[in-house]
PDB file of C-alpha atoms in Angstrom:
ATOM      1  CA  UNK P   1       0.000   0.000   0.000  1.00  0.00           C
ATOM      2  CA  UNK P   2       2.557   2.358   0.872  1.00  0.00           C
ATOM      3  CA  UNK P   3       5.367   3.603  -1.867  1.00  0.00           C
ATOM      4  CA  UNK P   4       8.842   3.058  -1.774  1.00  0.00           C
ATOM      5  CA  UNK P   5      10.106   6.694  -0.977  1.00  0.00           C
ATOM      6  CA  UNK P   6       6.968   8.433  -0.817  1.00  0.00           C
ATOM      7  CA  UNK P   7       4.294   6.658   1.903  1.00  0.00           C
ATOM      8  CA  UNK P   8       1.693   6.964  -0.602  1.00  0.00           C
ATOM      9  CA  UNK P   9      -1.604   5.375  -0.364  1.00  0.00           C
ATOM     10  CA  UNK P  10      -2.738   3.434  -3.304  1.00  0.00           C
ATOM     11  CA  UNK P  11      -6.207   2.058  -3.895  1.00  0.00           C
ATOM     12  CA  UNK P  12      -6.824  -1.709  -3.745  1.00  0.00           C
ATOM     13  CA  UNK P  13      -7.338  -4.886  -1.439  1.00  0.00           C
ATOM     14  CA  UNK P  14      -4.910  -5.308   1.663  1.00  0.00           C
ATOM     15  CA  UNK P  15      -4.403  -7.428   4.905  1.00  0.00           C
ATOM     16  CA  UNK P  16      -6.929  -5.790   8.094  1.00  0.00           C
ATOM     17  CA  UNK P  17      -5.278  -2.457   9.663  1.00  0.00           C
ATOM     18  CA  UNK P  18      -3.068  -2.181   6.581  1.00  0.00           C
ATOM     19  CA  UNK P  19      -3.865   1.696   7.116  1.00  0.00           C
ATOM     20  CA  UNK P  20      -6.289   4.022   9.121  1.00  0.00           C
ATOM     21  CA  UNK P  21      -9.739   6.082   7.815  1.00  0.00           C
ATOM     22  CA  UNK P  22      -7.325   8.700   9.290  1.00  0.00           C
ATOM     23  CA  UNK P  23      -4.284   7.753   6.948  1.00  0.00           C
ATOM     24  CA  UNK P  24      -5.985   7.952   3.777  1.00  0.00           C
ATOM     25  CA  UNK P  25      -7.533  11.633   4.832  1.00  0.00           C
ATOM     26  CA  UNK P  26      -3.905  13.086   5.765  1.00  0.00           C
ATOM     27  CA  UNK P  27      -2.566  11.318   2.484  1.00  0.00           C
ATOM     28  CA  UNK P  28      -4.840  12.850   0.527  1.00  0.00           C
ATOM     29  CA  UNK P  29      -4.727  16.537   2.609  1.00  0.00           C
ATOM     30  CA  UNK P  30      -0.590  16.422   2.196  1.00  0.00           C
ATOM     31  CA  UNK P  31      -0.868  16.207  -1.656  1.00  0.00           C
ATOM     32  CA  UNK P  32      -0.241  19.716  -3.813  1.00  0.00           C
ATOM     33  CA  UNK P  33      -3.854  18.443  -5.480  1.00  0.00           C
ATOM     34  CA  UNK P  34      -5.719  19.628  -2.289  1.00  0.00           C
ATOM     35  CA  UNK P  35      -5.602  22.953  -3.134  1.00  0.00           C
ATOM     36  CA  UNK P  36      -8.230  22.335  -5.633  1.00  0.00           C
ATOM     37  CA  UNK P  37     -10.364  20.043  -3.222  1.00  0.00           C
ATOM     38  CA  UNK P  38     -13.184  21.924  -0.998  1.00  0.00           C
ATOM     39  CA  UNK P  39     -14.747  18.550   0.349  1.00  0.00           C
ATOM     40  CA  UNK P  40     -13.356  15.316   1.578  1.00  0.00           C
ATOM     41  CA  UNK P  41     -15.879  12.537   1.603  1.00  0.00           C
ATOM     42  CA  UNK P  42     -15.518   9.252   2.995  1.00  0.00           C
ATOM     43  CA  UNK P  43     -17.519   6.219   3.529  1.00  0.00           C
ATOM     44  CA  UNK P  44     -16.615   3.016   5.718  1.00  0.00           C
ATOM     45  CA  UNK P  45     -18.541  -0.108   5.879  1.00  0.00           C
ATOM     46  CA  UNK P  46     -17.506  -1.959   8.967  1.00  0.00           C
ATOM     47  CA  UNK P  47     -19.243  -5.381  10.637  1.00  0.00           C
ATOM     48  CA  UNK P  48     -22.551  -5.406  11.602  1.00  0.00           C
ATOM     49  CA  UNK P  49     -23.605  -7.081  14.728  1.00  0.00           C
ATOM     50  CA  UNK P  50     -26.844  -8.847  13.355  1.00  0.00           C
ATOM     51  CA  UNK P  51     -27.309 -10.453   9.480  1.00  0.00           C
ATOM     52  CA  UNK P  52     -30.046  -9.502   7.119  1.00  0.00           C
ATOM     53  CA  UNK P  53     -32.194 -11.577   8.385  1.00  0.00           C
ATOM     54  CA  UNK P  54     -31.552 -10.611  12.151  1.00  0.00           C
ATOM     55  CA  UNK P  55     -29.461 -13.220  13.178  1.00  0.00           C
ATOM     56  CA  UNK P  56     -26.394 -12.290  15.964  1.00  0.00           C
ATOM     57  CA  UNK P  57     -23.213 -12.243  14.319  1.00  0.00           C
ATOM     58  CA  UNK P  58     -19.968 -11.887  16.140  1.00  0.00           C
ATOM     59  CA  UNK P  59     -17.676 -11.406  13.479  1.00  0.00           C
ATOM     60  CA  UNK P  60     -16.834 -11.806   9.415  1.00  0.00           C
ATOM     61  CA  UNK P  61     -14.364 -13.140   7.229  1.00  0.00           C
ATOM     62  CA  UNK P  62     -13.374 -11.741   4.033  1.00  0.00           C
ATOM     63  CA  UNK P  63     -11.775 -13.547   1.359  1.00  0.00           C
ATOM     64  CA  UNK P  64     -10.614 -11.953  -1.758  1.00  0.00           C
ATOM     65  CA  UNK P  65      -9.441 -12.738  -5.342  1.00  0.00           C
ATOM     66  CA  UNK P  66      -6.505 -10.098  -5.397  1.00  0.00           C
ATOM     67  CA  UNK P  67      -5.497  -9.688  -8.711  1.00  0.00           C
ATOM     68  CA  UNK P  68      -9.278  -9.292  -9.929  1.00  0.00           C
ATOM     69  CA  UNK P  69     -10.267  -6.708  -7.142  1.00  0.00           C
ATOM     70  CA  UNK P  70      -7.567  -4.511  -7.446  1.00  0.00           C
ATOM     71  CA  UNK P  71      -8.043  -4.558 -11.398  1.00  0.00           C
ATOM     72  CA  UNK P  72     -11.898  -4.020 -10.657  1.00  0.00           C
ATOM     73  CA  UNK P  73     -10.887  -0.970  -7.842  1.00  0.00           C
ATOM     74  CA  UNK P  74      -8.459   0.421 -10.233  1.00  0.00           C
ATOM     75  CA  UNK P  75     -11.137   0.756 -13.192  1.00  0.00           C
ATOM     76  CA  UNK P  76     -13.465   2.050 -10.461  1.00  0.00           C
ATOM     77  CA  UNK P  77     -11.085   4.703  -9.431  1.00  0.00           C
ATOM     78  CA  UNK P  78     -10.362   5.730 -12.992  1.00  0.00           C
ATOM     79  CA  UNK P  79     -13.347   5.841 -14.063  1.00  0.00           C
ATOM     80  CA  UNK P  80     -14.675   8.618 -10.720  1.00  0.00           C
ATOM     81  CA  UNK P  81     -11.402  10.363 -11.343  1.00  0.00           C
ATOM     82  CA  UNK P  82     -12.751  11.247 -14.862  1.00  0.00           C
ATOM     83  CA  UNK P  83     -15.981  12.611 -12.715  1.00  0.00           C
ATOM     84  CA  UNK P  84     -16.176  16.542 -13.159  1.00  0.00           C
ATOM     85  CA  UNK P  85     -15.074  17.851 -10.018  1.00  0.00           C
ATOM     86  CA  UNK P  86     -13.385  14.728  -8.460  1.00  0.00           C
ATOM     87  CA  UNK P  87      -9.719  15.723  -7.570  1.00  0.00           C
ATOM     88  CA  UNK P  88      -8.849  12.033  -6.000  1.00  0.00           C
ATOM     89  CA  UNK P  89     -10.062   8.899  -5.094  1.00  0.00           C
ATOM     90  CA  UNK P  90      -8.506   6.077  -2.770  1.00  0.00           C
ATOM     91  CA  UNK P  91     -10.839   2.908  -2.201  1.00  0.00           C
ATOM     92  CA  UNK P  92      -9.019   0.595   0.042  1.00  0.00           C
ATOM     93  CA  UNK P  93     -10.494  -2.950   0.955  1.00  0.00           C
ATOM     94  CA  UNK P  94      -9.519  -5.456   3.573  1.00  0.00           C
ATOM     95  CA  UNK P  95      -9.584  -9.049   3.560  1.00  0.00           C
ATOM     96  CA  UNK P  96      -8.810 -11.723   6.877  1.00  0.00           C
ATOM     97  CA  UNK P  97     -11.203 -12.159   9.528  1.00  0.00           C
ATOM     98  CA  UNK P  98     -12.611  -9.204  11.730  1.00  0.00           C
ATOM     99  CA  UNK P  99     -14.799  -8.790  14.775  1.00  0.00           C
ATOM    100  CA  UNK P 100     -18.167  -6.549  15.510  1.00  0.00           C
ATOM    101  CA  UNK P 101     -17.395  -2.810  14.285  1.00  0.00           C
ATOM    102  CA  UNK P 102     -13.995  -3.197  12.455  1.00  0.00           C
ATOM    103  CA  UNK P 103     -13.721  -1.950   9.709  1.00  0.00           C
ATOM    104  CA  UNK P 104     -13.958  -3.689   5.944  1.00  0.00           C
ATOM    105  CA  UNK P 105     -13.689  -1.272   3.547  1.00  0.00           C
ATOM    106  CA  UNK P 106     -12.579   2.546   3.075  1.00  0.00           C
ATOM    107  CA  UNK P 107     -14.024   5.093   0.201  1.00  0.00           C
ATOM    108  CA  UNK P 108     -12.551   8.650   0.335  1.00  0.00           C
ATOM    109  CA  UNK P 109     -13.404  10.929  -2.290  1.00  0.00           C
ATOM    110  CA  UNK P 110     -11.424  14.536  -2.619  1.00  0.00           C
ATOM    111  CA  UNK P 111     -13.992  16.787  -5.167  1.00  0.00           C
ATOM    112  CA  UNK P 112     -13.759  20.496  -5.793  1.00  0.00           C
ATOM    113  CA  UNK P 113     -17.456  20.940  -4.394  1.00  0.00           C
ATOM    114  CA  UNK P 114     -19.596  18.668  -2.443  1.00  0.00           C
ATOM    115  CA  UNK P 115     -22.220  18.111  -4.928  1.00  0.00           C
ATOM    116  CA  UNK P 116     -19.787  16.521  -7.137  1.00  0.00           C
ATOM    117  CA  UNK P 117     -18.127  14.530  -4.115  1.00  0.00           C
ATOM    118  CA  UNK P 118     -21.246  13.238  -2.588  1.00  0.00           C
ATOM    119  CA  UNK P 119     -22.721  11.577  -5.622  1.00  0.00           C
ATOM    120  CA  UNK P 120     -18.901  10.271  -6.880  1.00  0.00           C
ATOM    121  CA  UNK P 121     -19.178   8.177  -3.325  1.00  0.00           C
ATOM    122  CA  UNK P 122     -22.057   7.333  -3.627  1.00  0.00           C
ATOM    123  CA  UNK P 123     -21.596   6.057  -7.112  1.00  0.00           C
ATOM    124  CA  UNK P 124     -17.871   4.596  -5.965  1.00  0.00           C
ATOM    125  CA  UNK P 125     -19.461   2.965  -3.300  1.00  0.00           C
ATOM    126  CA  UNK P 126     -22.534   1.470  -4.758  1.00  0.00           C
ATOM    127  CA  UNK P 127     -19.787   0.218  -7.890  1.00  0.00           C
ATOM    128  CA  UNK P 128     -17.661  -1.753  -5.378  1.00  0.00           C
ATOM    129  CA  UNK P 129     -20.643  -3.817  -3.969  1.00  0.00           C
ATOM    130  CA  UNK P 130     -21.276  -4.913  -7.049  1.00  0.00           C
ATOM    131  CA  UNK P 131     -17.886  -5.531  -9.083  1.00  0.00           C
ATOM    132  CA  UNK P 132     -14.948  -6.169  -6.990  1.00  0.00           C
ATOM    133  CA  UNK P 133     -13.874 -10.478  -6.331  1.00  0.00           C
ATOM    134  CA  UNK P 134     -14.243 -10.452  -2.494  1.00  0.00           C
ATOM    135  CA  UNK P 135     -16.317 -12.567  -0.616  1.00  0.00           C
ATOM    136  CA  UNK P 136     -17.904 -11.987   2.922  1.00  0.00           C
ATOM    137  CA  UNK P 137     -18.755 -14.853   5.207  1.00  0.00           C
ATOM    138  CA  UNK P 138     -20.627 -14.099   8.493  1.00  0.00           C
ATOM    139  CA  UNK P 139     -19.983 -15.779  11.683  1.00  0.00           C
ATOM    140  CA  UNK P 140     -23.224 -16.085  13.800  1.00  0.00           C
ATOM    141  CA  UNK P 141     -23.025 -16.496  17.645  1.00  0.00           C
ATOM    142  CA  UNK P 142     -24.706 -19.508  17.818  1.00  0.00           C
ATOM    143  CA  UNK P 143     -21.404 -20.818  15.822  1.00  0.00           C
ATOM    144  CA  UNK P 144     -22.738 -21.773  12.354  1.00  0.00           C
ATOM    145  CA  UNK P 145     -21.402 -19.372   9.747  1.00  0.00           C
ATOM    146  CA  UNK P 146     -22.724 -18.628   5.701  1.00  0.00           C
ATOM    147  CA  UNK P 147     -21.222 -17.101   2.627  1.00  0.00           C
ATOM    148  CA  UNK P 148     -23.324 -14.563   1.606  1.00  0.00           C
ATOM    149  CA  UNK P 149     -24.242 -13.854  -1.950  1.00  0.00           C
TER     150      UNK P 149
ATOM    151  CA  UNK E   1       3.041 -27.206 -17.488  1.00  0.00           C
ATOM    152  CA  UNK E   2       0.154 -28.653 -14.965  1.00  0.00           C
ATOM    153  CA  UNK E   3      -3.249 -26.043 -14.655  1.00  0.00           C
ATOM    154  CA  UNK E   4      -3.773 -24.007 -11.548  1.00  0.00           C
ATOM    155  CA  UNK E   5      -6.749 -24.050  -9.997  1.00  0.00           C
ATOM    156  CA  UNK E   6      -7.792 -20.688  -7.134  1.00  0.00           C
ATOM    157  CA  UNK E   7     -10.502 -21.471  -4.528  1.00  0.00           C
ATOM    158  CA  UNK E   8     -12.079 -18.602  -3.031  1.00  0.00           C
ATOM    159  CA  UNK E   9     -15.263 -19.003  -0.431  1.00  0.00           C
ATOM    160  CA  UNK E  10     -17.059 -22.131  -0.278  1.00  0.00           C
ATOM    161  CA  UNK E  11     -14.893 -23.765  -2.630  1.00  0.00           C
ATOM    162  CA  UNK E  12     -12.012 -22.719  -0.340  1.00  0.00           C
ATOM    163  CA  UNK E  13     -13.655 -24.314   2.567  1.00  0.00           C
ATOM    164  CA  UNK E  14     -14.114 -27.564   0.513  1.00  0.00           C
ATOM    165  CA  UNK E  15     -10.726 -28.070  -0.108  1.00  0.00           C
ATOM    166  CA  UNK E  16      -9.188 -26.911   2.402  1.00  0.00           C
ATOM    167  CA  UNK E  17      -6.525 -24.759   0.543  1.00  0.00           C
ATOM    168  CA  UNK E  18      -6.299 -21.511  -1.698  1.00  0.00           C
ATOM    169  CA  UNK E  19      -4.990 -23.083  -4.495  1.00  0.00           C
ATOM    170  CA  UNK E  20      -3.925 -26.505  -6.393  1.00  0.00           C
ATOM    171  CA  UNK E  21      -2.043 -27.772  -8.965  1.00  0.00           C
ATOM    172  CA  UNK E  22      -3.606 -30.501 -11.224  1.00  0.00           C
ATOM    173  CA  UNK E  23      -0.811 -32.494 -13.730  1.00  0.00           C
ATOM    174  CA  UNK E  24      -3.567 -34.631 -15.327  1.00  0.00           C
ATOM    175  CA  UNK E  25      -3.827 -33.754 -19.440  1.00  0.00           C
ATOM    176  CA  UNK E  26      -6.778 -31.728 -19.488  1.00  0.00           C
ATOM    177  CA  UNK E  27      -8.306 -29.800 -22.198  1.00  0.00           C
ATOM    178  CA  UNK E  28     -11.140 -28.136 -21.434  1.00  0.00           C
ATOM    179  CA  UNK E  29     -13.419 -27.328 -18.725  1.00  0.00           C
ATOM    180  CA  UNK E  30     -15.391 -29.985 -18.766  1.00  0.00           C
ATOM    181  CA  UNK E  31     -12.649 -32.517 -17.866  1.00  0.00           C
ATOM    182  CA  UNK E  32     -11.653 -29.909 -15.412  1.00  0.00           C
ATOM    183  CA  UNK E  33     -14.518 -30.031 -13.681  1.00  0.00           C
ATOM    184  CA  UNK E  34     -14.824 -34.164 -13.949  1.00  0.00           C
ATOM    185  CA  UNK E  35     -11.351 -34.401 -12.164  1.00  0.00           C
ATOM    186  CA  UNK E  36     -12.306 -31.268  -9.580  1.00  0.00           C
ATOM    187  CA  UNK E  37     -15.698 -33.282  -8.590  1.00  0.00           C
ATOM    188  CA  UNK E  38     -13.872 -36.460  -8.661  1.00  0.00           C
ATOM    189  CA  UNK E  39     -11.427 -35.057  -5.932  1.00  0.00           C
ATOM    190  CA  UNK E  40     -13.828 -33.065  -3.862  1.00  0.00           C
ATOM    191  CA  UNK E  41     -17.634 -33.935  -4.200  1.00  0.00           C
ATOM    192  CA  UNK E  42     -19.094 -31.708  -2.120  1.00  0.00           C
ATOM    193  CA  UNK E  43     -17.923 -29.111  -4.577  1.00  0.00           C
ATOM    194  CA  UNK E  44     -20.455 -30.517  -6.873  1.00  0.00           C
ATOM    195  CA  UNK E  45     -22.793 -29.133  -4.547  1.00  0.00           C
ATOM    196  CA  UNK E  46     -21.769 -25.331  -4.736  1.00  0.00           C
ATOM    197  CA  UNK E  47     -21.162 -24.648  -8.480  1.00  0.00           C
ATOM    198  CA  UNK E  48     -23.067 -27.919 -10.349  1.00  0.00           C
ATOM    199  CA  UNK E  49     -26.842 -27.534 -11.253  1.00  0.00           C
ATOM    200  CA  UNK E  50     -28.016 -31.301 -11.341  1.00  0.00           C
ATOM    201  CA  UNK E  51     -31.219 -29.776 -12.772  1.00  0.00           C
ATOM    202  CA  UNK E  52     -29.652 -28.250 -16.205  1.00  0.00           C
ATOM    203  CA  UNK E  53     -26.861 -30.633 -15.870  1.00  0.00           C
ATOM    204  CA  UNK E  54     -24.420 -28.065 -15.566  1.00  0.00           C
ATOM    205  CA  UNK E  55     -22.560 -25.339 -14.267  1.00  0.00           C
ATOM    206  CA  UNK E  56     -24.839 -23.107 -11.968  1.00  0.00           C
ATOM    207  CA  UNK E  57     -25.593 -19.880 -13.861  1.00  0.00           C
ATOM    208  CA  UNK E  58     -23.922 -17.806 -11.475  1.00  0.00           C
ATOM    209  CA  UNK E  59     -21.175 -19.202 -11.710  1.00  0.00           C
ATOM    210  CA  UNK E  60     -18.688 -17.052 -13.178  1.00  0.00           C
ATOM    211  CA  UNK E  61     -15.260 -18.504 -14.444  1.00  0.00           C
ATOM    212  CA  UNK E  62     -12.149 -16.376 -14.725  1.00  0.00           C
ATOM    213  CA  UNK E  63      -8.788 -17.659 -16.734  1.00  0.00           C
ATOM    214  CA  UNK E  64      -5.340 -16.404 -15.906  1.00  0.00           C
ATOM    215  CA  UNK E  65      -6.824 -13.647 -13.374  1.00  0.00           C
ATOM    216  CA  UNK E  66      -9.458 -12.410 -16.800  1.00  0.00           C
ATOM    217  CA  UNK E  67     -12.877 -13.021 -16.331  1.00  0.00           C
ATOM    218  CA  UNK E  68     -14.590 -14.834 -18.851  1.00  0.00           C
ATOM    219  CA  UNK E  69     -17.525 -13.082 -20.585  1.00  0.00           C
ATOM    220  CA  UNK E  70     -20.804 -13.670 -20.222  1.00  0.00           C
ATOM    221  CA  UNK E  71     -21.677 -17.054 -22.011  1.00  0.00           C
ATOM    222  CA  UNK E  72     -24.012 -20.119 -22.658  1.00  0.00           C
ATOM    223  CA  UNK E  73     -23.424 -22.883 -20.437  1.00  0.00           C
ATOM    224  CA  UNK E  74     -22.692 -25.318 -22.946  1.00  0.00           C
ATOM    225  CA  UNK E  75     -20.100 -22.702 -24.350  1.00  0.00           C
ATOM    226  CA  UNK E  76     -18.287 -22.490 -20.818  1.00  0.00           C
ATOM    227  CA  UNK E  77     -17.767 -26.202 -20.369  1.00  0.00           C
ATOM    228  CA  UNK E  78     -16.115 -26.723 -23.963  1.00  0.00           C
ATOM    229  CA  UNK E  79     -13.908 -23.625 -23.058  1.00  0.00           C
ATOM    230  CA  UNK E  80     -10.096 -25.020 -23.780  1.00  0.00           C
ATOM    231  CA  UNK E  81      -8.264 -24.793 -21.693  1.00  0.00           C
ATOM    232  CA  UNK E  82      -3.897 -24.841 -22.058  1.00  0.00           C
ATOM    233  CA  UNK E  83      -0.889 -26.164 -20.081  1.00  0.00           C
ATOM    234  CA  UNK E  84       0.089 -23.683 -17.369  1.00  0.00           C
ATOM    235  CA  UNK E  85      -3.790 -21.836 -17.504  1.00  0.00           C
ATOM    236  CA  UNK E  86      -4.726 -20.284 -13.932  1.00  0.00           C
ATOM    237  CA  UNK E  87      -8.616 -21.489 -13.699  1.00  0.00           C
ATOM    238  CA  UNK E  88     -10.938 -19.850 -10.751  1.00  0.00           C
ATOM    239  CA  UNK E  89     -15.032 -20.630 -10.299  1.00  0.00           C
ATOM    240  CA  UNK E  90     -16.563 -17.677  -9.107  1.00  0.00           C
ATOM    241  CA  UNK E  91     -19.500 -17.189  -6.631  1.00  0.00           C
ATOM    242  CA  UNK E  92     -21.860 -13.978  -6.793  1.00  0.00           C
ATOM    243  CA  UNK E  93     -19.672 -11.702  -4.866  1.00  0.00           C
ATOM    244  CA  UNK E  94     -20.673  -9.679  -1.377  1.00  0.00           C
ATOM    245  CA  UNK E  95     -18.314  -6.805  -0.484  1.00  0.00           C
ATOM    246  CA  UNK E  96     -17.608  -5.487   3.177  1.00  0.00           C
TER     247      UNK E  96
END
């Protein structure tokens, strides 16, 4: 995730804790590009404590198909980048196994103007359910667990 | 070169590891799948329609980390497949 000589941040699917909400905001607020940004948007889906249907979950594993997620993130990132308005975009997703409230997945979008940076997150985020190779598997508390699909 | 074969999910949980290495001579992905279901049943269970008497239609395949368009199911199982190919069966995704 982090370059050689630079730290930067780089959009794509990573161990758990590979970096912070808070990382990816001061990565983003250190580069010369912020002086064009007026809102920083960011969206983080984290574990849930019940399922869809209700049921008590204590925790969630993620497994991942790395080399077709990040091609899937990267495409997604290029593609809001083109976005009028939309100065960056880092998407970061984690895969391993994670307990009630950690987080799963990062979206932080840099835009000129909210308007612009509300609807590239929601569009971002709304793109990643649907498109990147990860799969989550939920754990329930009465110990059975189920991919879900 | 012997074909690679990813497991992600369910599949994963079937066999027990991320990936395997298959040296039989194998030419498309119908034998594939013969020799997969011959080694693991269960994972007949997971991406096998006994209905159609076929792949499940979500199922997506990808080869050598590209997925493989959209196609008819007969189509997919007569894909060829070469020495060294990188084969994966996709589930229907779910994202954190």
């Amino acid at each position: 995730m982090f370059g050689k000589n630079d730290n930067s941040i780089i959009s794509g699917i990573y161990p758990k804790d590979a970096c912070s909400l808070e990382d990816i905001v001061q990565f983003i607020k250190k580069r010369h590009s912020i002086r064009e940004v007026g809102s920083i948007h960011t969206f983080s889906g984290i574990v849930r404590a019940t399922s869809k249907e209700g049921k008590p979950v204590k925790g969630i594993k993620i497994d991942a198909y790395e080399e077709l997620a990040n091609k899937s993130i990267n495409q997604i990132c290029d593609d809001i980048k083109k976005q009028y308005g939309i100065v960056e975009i880092i998407l970061i997703h984690y895969h391993g196994e994670f307990c009630l409230s950690e987080d799963l997945v990062h979206v932080v979008v840099a835009a000129g103007h909210r308007g612009e940076g509300f609807r590239a997150l929601s569009v971002a985020v709304e793109r990643y359910k649907k498109e990147i190779a990860v799969w989550k598997r939920e754990d329930f508390q009465d110990g059975t667990s189920e991919w879900i699909h | 070169m012997p074909i690679e074969v990813l497991y992600f999910a369910e599949l994963k949980d079937i066999t027990k590891k991320p990936k395997e290495l298959f040296n039989e001579p194998i030419s498309n992905m119908k034998e594939l799948l013969a020799l997969l279901f011959k080694t693991y049943n269960s994972l007949r269970n997971v991406i096998w329609d006994g209905d159609s008497d076929n792949l499940c239609s979500n199922v997506s395949i990808a080869v050598n980390d590209v997925l493989v368009p959209q196609m008819d199911n007969e189509d997919k199982l007569s894909l060829s497949l070469s020495d060294g190919d990188k084969i994966a069966f996709l589930l229907p995704i779910s994202g954190g």
